XYZ file of C-alpha atoms in Angstrom:
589
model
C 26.381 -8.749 16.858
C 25.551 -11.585 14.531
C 25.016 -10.891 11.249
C 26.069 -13.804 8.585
C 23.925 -16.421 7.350
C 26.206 -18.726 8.862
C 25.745 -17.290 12.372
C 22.033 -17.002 12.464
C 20.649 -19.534 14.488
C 19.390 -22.583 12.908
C 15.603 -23.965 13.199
C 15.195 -27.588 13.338
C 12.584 -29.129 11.177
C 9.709 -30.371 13.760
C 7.607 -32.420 11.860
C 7.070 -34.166 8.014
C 8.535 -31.175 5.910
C 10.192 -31.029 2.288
C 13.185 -28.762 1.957
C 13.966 -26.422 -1.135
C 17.201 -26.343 -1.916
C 16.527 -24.328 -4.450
C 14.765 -21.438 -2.123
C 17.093 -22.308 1.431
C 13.357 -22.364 3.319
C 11.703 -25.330 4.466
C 8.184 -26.175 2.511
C 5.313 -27.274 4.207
C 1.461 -27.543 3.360
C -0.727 -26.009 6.078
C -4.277 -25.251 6.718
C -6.458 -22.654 6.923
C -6.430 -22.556 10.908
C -7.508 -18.946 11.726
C -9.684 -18.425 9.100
C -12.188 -21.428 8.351
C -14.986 -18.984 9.956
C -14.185 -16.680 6.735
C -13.735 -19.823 4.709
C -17.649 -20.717 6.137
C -18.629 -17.282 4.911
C -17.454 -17.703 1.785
C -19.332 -20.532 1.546
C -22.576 -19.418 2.371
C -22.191 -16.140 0.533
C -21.033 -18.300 -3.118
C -24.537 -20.306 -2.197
C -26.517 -17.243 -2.013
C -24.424 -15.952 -5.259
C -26.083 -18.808 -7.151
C -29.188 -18.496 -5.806
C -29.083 -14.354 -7.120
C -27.286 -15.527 -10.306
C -29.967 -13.171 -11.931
C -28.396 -10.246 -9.968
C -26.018 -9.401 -12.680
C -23.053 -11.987 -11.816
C -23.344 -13.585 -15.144
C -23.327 -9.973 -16.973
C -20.383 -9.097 -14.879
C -18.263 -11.886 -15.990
C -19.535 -11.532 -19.518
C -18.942 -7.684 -19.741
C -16.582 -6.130 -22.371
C -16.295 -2.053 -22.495
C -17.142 -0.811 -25.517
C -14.181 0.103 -27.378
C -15.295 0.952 -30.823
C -15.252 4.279 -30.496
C -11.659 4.695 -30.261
C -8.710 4.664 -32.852
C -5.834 1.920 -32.255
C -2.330 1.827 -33.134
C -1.236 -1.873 -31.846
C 2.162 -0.606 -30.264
C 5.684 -1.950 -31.786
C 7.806 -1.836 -28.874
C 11.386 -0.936 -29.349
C 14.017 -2.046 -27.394
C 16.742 0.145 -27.144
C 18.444 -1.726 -24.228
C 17.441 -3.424 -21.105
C 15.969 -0.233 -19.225
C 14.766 1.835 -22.179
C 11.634 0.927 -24.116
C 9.807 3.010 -27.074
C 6.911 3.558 -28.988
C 6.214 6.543 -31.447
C 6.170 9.240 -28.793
C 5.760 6.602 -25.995
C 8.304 5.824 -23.561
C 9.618 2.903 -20.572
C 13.002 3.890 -18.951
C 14.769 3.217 -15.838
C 17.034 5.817 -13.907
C 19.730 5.464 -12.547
C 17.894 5.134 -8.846
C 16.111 1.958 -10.240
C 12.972 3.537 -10.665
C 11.026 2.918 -13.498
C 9.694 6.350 -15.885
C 6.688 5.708 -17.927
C 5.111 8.402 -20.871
C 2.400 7.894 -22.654
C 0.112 9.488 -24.467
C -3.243 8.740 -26.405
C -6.913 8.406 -26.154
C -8.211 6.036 -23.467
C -7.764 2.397 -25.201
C -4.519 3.597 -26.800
C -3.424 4.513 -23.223
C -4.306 1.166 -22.182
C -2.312 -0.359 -25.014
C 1.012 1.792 -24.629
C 0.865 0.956 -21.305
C 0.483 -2.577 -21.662
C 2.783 -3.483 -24.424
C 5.837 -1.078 -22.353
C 4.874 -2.684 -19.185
C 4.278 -6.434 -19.965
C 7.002 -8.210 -18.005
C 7.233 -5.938 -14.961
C 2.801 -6.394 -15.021
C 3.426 -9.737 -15.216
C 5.854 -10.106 -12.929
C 3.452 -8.091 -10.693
C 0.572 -10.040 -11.054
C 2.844 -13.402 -9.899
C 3.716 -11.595 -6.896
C 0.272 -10.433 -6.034
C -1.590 -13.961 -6.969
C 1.431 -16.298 -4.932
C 0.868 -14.384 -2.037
C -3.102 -15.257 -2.316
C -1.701 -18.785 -3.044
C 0.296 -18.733 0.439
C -2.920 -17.522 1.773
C -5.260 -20.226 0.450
C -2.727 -23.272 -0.399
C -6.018 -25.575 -0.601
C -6.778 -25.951 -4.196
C -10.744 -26.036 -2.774
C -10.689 -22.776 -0.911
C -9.055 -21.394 -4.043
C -11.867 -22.244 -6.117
C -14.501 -20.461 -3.538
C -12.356 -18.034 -3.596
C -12.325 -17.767 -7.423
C -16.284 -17.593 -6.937
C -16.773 -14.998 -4.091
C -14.564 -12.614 -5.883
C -16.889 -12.952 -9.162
C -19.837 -12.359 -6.601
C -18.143 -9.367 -4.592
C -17.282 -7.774 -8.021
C -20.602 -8.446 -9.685
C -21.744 -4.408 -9.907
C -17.744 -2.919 -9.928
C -18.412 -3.049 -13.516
C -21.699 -0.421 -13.372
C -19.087 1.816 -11.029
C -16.141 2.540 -13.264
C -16.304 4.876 -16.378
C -16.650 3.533 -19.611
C -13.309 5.639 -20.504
C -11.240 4.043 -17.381
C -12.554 0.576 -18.199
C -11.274 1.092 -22.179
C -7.739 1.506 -20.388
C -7.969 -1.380 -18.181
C -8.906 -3.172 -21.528
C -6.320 -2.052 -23.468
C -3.897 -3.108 -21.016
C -4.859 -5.849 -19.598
C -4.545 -7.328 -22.911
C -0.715 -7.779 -22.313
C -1.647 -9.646 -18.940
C -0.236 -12.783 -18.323
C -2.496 -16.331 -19.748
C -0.994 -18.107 -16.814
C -4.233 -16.748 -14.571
C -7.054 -17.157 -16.936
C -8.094 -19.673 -14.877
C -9.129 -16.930 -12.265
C -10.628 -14.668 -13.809
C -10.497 -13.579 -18.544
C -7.648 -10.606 -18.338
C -10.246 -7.886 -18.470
C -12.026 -8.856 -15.797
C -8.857 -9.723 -13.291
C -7.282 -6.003 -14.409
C -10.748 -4.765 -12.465
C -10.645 -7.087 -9.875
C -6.917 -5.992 -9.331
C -8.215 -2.306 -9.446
C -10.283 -3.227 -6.460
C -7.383 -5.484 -4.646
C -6.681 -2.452 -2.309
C -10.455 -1.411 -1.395
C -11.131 -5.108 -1.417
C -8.208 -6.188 1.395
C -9.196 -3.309 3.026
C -13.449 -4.329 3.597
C -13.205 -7.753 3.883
C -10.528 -8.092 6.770
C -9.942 -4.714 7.837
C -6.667 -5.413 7.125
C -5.217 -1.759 7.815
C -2.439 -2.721 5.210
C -2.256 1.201 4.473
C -1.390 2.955 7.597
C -0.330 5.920 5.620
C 0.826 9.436 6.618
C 0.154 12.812 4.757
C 0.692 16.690 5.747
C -0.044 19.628 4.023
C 1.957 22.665 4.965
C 1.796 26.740 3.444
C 2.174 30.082 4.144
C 4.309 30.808 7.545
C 4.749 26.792 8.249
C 7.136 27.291 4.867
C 10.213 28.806 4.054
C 8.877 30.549 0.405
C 5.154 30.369 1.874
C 4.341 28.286 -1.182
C 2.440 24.849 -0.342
C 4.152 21.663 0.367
C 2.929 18.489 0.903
C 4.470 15.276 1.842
C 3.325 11.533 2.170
C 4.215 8.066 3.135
C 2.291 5.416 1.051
C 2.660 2.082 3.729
C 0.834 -0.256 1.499
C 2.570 -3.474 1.543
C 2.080 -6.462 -0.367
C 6.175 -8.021 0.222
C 9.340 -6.457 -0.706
C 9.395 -7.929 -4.273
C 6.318 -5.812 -4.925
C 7.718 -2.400 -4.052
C 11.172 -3.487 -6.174
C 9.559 -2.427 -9.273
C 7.538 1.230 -8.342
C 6.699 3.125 -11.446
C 6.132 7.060 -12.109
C 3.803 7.634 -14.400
C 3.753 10.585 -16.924
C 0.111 10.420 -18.308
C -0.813 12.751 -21.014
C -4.566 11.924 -22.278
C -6.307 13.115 -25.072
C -8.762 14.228 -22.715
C -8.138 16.377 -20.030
C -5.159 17.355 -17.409
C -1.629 15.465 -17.735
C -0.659 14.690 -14.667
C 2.020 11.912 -12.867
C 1.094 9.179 -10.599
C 3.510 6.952 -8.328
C 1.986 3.322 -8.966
C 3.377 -0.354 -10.091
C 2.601 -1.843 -13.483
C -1.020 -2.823 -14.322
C -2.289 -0.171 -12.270
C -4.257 3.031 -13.984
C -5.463 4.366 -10.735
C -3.788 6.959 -8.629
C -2.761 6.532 -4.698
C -0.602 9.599 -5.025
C -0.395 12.179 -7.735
C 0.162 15.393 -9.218
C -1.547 17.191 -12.220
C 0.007 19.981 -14.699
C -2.317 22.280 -12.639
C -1.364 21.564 -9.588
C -3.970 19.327 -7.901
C -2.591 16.451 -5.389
C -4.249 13.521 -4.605
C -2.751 11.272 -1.908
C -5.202 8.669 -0.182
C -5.288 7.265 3.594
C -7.387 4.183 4.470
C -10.158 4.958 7.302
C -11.783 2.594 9.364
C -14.405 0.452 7.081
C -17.516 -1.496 7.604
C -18.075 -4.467 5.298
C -20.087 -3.938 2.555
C -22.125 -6.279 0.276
C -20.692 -5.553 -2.664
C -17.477 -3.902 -4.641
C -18.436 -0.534 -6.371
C -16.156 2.421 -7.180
C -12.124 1.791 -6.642
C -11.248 4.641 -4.388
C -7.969 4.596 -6.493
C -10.316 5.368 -9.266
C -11.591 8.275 -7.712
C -8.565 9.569 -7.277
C -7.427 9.169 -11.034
C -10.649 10.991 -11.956
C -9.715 14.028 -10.057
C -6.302 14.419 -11.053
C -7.731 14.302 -14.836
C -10.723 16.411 -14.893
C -10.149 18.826 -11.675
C -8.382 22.283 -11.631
C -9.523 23.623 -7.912
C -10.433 21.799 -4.645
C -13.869 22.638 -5.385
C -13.804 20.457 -8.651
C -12.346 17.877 -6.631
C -14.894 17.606 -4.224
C -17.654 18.079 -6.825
C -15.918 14.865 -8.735
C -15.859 12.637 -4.764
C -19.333 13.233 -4.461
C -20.781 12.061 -7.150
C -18.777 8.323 -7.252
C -20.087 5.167 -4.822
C -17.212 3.869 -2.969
C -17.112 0.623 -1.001
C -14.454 1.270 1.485
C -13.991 4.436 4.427
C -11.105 6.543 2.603
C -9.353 9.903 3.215
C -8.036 11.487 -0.084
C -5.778 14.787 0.817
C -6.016 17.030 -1.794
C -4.076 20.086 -2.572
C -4.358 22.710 -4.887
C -1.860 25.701 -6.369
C -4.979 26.959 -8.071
C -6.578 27.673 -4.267
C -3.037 27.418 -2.259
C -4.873 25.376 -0.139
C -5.672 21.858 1.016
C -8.200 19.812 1.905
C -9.234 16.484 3.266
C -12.629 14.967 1.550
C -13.845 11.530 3.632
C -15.542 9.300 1.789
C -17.257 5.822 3.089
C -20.211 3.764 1.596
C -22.620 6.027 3.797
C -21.319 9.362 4.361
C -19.560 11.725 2.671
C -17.512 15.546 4.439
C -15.038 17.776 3.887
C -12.395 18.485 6.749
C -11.344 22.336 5.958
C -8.490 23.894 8.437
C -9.312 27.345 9.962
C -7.006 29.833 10.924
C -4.160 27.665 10.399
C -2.072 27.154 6.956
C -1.305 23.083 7.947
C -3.529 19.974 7.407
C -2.417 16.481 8.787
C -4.201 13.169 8.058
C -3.520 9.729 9.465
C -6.220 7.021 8.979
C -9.134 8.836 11.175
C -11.520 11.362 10.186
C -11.469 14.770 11.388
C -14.380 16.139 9.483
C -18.188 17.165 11.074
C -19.707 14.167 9.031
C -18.217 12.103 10.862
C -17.510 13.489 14.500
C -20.180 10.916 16.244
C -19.213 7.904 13.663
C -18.848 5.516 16.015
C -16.803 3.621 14.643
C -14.352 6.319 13.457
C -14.563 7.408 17.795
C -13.247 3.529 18.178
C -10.606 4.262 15.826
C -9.257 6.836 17.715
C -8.924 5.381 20.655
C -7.514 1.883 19.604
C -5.394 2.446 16.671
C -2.299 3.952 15.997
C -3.734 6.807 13.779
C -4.104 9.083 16.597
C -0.488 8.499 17.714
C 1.217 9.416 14.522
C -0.934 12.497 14.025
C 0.268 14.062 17.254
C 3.986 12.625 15.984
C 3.023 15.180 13.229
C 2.634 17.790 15.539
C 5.588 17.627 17.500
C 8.049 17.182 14.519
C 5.523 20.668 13.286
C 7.143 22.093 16.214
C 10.381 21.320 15.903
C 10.858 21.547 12.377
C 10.054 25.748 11.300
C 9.466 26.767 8.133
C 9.516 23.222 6.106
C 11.309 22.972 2.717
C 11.535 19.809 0.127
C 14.595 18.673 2.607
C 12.851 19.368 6.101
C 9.694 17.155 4.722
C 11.863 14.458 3.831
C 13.466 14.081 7.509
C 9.817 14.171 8.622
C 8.412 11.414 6.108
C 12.006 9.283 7.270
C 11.003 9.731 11.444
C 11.313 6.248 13.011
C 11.261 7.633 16.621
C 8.222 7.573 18.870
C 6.495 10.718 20.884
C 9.514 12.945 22.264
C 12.026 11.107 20.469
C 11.188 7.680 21.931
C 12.944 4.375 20.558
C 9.794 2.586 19.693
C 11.242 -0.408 17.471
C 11.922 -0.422 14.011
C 8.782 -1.392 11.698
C 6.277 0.360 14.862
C 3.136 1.250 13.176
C 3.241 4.211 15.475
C 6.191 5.750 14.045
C 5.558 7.941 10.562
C 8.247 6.046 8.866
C 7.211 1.965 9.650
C 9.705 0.897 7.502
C 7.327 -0.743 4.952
C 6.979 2.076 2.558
C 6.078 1.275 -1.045
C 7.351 4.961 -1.637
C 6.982 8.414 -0.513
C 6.424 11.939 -2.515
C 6.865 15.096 -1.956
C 4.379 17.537 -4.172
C 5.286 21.587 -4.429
C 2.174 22.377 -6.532
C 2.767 25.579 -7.428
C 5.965 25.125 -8.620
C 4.877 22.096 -10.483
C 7.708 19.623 -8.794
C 7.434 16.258 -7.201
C 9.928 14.478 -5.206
C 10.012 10.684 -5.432
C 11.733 8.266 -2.904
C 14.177 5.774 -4.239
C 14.007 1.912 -2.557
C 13.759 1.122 -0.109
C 10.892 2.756 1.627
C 11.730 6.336 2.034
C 15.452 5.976 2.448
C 16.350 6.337 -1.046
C 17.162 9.163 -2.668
C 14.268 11.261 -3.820
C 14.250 11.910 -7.762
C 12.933 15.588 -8.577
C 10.590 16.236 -11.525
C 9.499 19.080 -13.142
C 5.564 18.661 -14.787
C 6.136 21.687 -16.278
C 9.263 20.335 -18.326
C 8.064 16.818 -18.934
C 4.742 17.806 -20.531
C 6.193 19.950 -22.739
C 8.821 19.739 -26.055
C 11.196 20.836 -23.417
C 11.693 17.095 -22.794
C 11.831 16.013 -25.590
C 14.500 17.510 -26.433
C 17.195 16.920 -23.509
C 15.335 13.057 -23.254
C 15.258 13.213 -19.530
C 12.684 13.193 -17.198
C 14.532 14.036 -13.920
C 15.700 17.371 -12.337
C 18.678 15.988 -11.156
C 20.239 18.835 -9.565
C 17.037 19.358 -7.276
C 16.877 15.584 -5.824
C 17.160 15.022 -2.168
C 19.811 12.623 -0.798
C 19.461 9.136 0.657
C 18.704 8.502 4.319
C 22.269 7.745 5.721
C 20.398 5.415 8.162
C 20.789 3.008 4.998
C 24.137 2.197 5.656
C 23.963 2.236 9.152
C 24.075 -1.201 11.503
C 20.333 -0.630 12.906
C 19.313 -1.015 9.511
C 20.978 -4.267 7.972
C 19.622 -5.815 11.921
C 16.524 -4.486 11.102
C 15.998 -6.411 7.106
C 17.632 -9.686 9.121
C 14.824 -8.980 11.864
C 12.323 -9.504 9.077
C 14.044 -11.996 6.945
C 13.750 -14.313 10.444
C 10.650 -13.429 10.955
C 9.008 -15.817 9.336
C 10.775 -18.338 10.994
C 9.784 -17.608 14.331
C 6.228 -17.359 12.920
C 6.467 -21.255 11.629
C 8.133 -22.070 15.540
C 4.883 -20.344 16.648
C 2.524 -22.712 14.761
C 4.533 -25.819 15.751
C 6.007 -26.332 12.103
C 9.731 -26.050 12.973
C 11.669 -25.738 16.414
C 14.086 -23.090 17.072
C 17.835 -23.614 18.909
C 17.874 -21.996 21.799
C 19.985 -18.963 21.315
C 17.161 -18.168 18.440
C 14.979 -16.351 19.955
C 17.733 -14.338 22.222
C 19.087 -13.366 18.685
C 15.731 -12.721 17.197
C 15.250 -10.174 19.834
C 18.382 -8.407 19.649
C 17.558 -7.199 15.986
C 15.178 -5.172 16.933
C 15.276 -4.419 20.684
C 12.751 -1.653 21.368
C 10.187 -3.267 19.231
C 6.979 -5.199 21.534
C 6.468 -7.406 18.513
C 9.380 -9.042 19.164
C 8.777 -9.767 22.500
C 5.497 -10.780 22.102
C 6.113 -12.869 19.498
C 9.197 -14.839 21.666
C 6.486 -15.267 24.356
C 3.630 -17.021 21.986
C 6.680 -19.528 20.988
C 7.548 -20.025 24.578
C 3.978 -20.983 25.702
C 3.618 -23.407 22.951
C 6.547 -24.988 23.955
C 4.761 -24.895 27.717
C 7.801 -23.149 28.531
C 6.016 -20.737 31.037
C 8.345 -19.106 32.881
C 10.335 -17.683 29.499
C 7.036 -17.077 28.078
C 5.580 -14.431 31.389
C 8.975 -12.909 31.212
C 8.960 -12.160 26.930
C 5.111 -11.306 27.662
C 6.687 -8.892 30.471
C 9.145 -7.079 28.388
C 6.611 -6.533 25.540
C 4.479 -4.418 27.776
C 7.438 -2.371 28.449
C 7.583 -0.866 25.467
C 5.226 0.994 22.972
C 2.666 -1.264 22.154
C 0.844 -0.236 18.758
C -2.696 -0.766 19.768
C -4.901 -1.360 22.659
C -6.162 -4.584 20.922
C -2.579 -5.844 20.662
C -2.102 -4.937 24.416
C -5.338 -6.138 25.715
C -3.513 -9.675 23.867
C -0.137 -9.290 25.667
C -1.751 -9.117 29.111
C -4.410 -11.962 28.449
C -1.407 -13.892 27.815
C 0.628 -13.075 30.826
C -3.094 -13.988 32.586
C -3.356 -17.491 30.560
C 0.726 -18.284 31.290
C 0.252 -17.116 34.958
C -3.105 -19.636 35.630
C -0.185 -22.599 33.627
C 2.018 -21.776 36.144
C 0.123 -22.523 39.373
């Protein structure tokens, strides 16, 4: 098996290109091909957005949260060395896993602040990631700009749909944002938009970029009976994004202290834990489009994990918020020893409660009587991979008795299909795709959360203790890990499947550029492409779209062939591997 750089097969440079020495990839401006009919949309909507200035788009952009009513103390960051950062009681370390610790402490703006000024380069950092991957997007410096626009339009009310409190906090830290992206949007107003990045991704392309698993598990599915609950998070926004995860220790002036498992300039929650033992861990559902940006799920979320105690409070706190997006937030609770699911959407709102049984399992469908004739929830179903990975959940259910902190790790790390199937590495039908920007593990009643280590899930997870950490207990040894309790790394790390599997997607993008005509590939490319990742359709598939460009036929039916074969993750994406064998077949004649 190859597996230097200087045995990969080479591309050849197909038409005008400039080469970066400096980056080894070959440079090229391209258009918007796929997407002018969203480009056209854009348009139209940023005309009607001027035509309904008067609908608040020129109070959105001038808004500023009131702030007046909270004391400051502009933070005076201390650098003790390269991973450990203070202020007053206020504190930015890295372990030894290469996961960044965060405490702070304060009312809302001063939470904002601490944040900010112990954050600043890895926010920073994070915000060049996130706005060079819209720039890779939308390389046209004119589709930027009506970009620029729609988003002020989208995010016109997001404003009315965030608490004043929450919005102090974005203020406070968004003050340490970067001035390179002013242009886009003042810093206040991009920390919202940013707030919304998920929720917005998710409406306006159904993008699916969170295909995330969670399972709640207690009484006879554990070994103490206590409840456990594990999740994936597969949101993924590049590898350089996930590099720098952060665990939050939040202790407000108001209301529960509680962690959160997030990346710098974020103060919403996509999976957390509170002192009193409420979870929160969220799953994108299937989403209509709606007209306008209101309450970031991840928002939602937050709120709950600072004002709720019981399920009940939880629910109560759901209810009452607009969303803009289809979400399903799991939430557990030591308080009840229970768990929940509550669905939320623009239009409908339920509560999916177990019976009889002491497990809960949530993909990215609903399951609750709100929404058993959705429609579009019944498409789900049927065409996604959400229904695939929940019955995944069963099986390993069955296999795996009596779950502990160890046994929920092995399930979170399952790369294998239904019955132990090889599916392909990076399958959105297996639990673990591969993409990870972490995974947790929550025992709420013992107040301990298990956090994965890069990459994905195959890193050791880091045990802490809320009960230690929010009290002087911590203070005094200075660390925020219970060492003794982690869990060890995936040995599938160091195994050969795995460094094929990061050159699979390193080369990936190169047989993406051969697809659009931009470079040609030698001929033992795409034979070496394949052999990365061998049980994967993708990889077929993909060989078979470069073949037919090439009007190669013949190689293209049989890579078209061979995709079928295996474990296609959709019936969309299948319905496109047999038009193509239809389309190469008709060339062949």
């Amino acid at each position: 098996m190859k597996n230097s750089e200087s045995d990969m097969p080479s591309v050849v440079i197909r038409n005008e290109m400039k080469w970066s020495e400096e980056s080894k990839f070959i440079k090229i401006d391209f258009s918007f091909r796929r997407n002018d009919k969203t480009l056209i949309l854009i348009f139209l909507s940023l005309n009607l957005s001027l035509f309904l200035n008067s609908c608040g788009i020129r109070k959105s952009i001038k808004h500023v949260p009131d702030i007046k009513q909270y004391s400051l103390e502009i933070p005076k960051v201390t650098k003790i060395n390269d991973s450990t950062f203070s202020f007053n009681q206020n504190y930015l370390i890295k372990n030894k896993q290469q996961i960044w610790e965060l405490y702070i402490q304060g009312n809302p703006l001063q939470l904002g602040y601490n944040n900010g000024a112990l954050t600043q380069n890895l926010m920073q950092k994070q915000e060049e990631i996130f706005f060079s991957k819209i720039e890779g997007f939308v390389p046209s410096k004119f589709k930027q700009n009506l970009l620029r626009g729609f988003l002020k339009w989208y995010n016109r009310k997001m404003y009315l749909n965030v608490r004043e409190d929450f919005q102090a906090e974005i203020y406070g830290m968004s003050q340490y944002s970067s001035d390179q992206y002013n242009f886009i949007a003042p810093k206040f107003l991009r920390s919202m938009y940013l707030h919304g990045a998920h929720d917005i991704g998710h409406a306006m392309q159904d993008l699916m970029m969170v295909g995330c698993t969670s399972i709640a598990v207690w009484n006879e599915n554990t070994e103490d009976g206590d409840l456990l609950i594990g999740r994936n998070f597969d949101f993924y926004v590049g590898d350089d994004f996930a590099k720098n995860k952060i665990i939050e220790f939040i202790q407000p002036e108001d209301g529960i202290p509680y962690l959160s498992v997030t990346w710098a300039g974020m103060i919403g929650v996509v999976s957390g834990m509170n002192k009193e033992g409420i979870t929160v861990t969220i799953n994108a559902g299937k989403s209509k489009i709606p007209l306008t940006a209101k309450t970031p799920i991840s928002l939602v979320t937050r709120e709950i994990l600072q004002y709720a105690r019981t399920i009940d409070e939880a629910i109560a706190i759901a209810k009452k918020r607009k969303v803009f997006v289809s979400e399903s937030i799991l939430v557990g609770s030591a308080n009840d020893k229970n768990a929940v699911i509550i669905e939320v959407s623009p239009d409908n709102f339920g509560v999916y409660k177990v019976e009889n049984t002491s497990r809960v399992f949530c993909t990215n469908h609903f399951q609750s009587e709100a929404y058993k004739n959705d429609k579009r929830n019944l498409k789900h179903i049927a065409e996604s991979h959400s229904e695939y990975r929940y019955e995944k959940l069963q099986e390993l259910l069955e296999e795996n008795k009596k779950l502990n902190p160890e046994k929920m790790a092995a399930i979170l790390r399952d790369k294998s299909g239904l019955k132990g199937e090889k599916i392909g590495f990076g399958n959105e039908k297996a639990i673990n795709q591969l993409l990870a920007h972490h995974a947790v593990i929550f025992s709420p009643q013992k107040k301990l959360a298990w956090v994965s280590a890069n990459p994905y899930q195959l890193g050791e997870f880091v045990c802490y203790d809320l009960n230690e950490i929010f009290s002087d207990k911590r203070l005094k040894n200075g660390a925020f890990a219970k060492s003794a309790l982690n869990i060890a790394k995936d040995p599938f790390i160091d195994s050969q499947e795995f460094k094929n599997y990061e050159q699979y997607k390193m080369i990936s993008e190169e047989v993406e550029k051969g697809i659009e005509g931009e470079v040609l590939l030698t001929d033992d490319f795409i034979p070496y492409y394949q052999s990365l990742n061998p049980d994967f359709w993708l990889v077929y598939y993909q060989s078979g779209k470069y073949y037919f460009n090439l009007k190669e036929f013949a190689k293209a039916k049989t890579a078209f062939e061979k995709a079928l074969t295996k474990e296609i993750t959709t019936v969309p994406d299948r319905k496109n591997v047999e038009q193509y064998i239809r389309k190469t077949s008709r060339k062949m004649k």
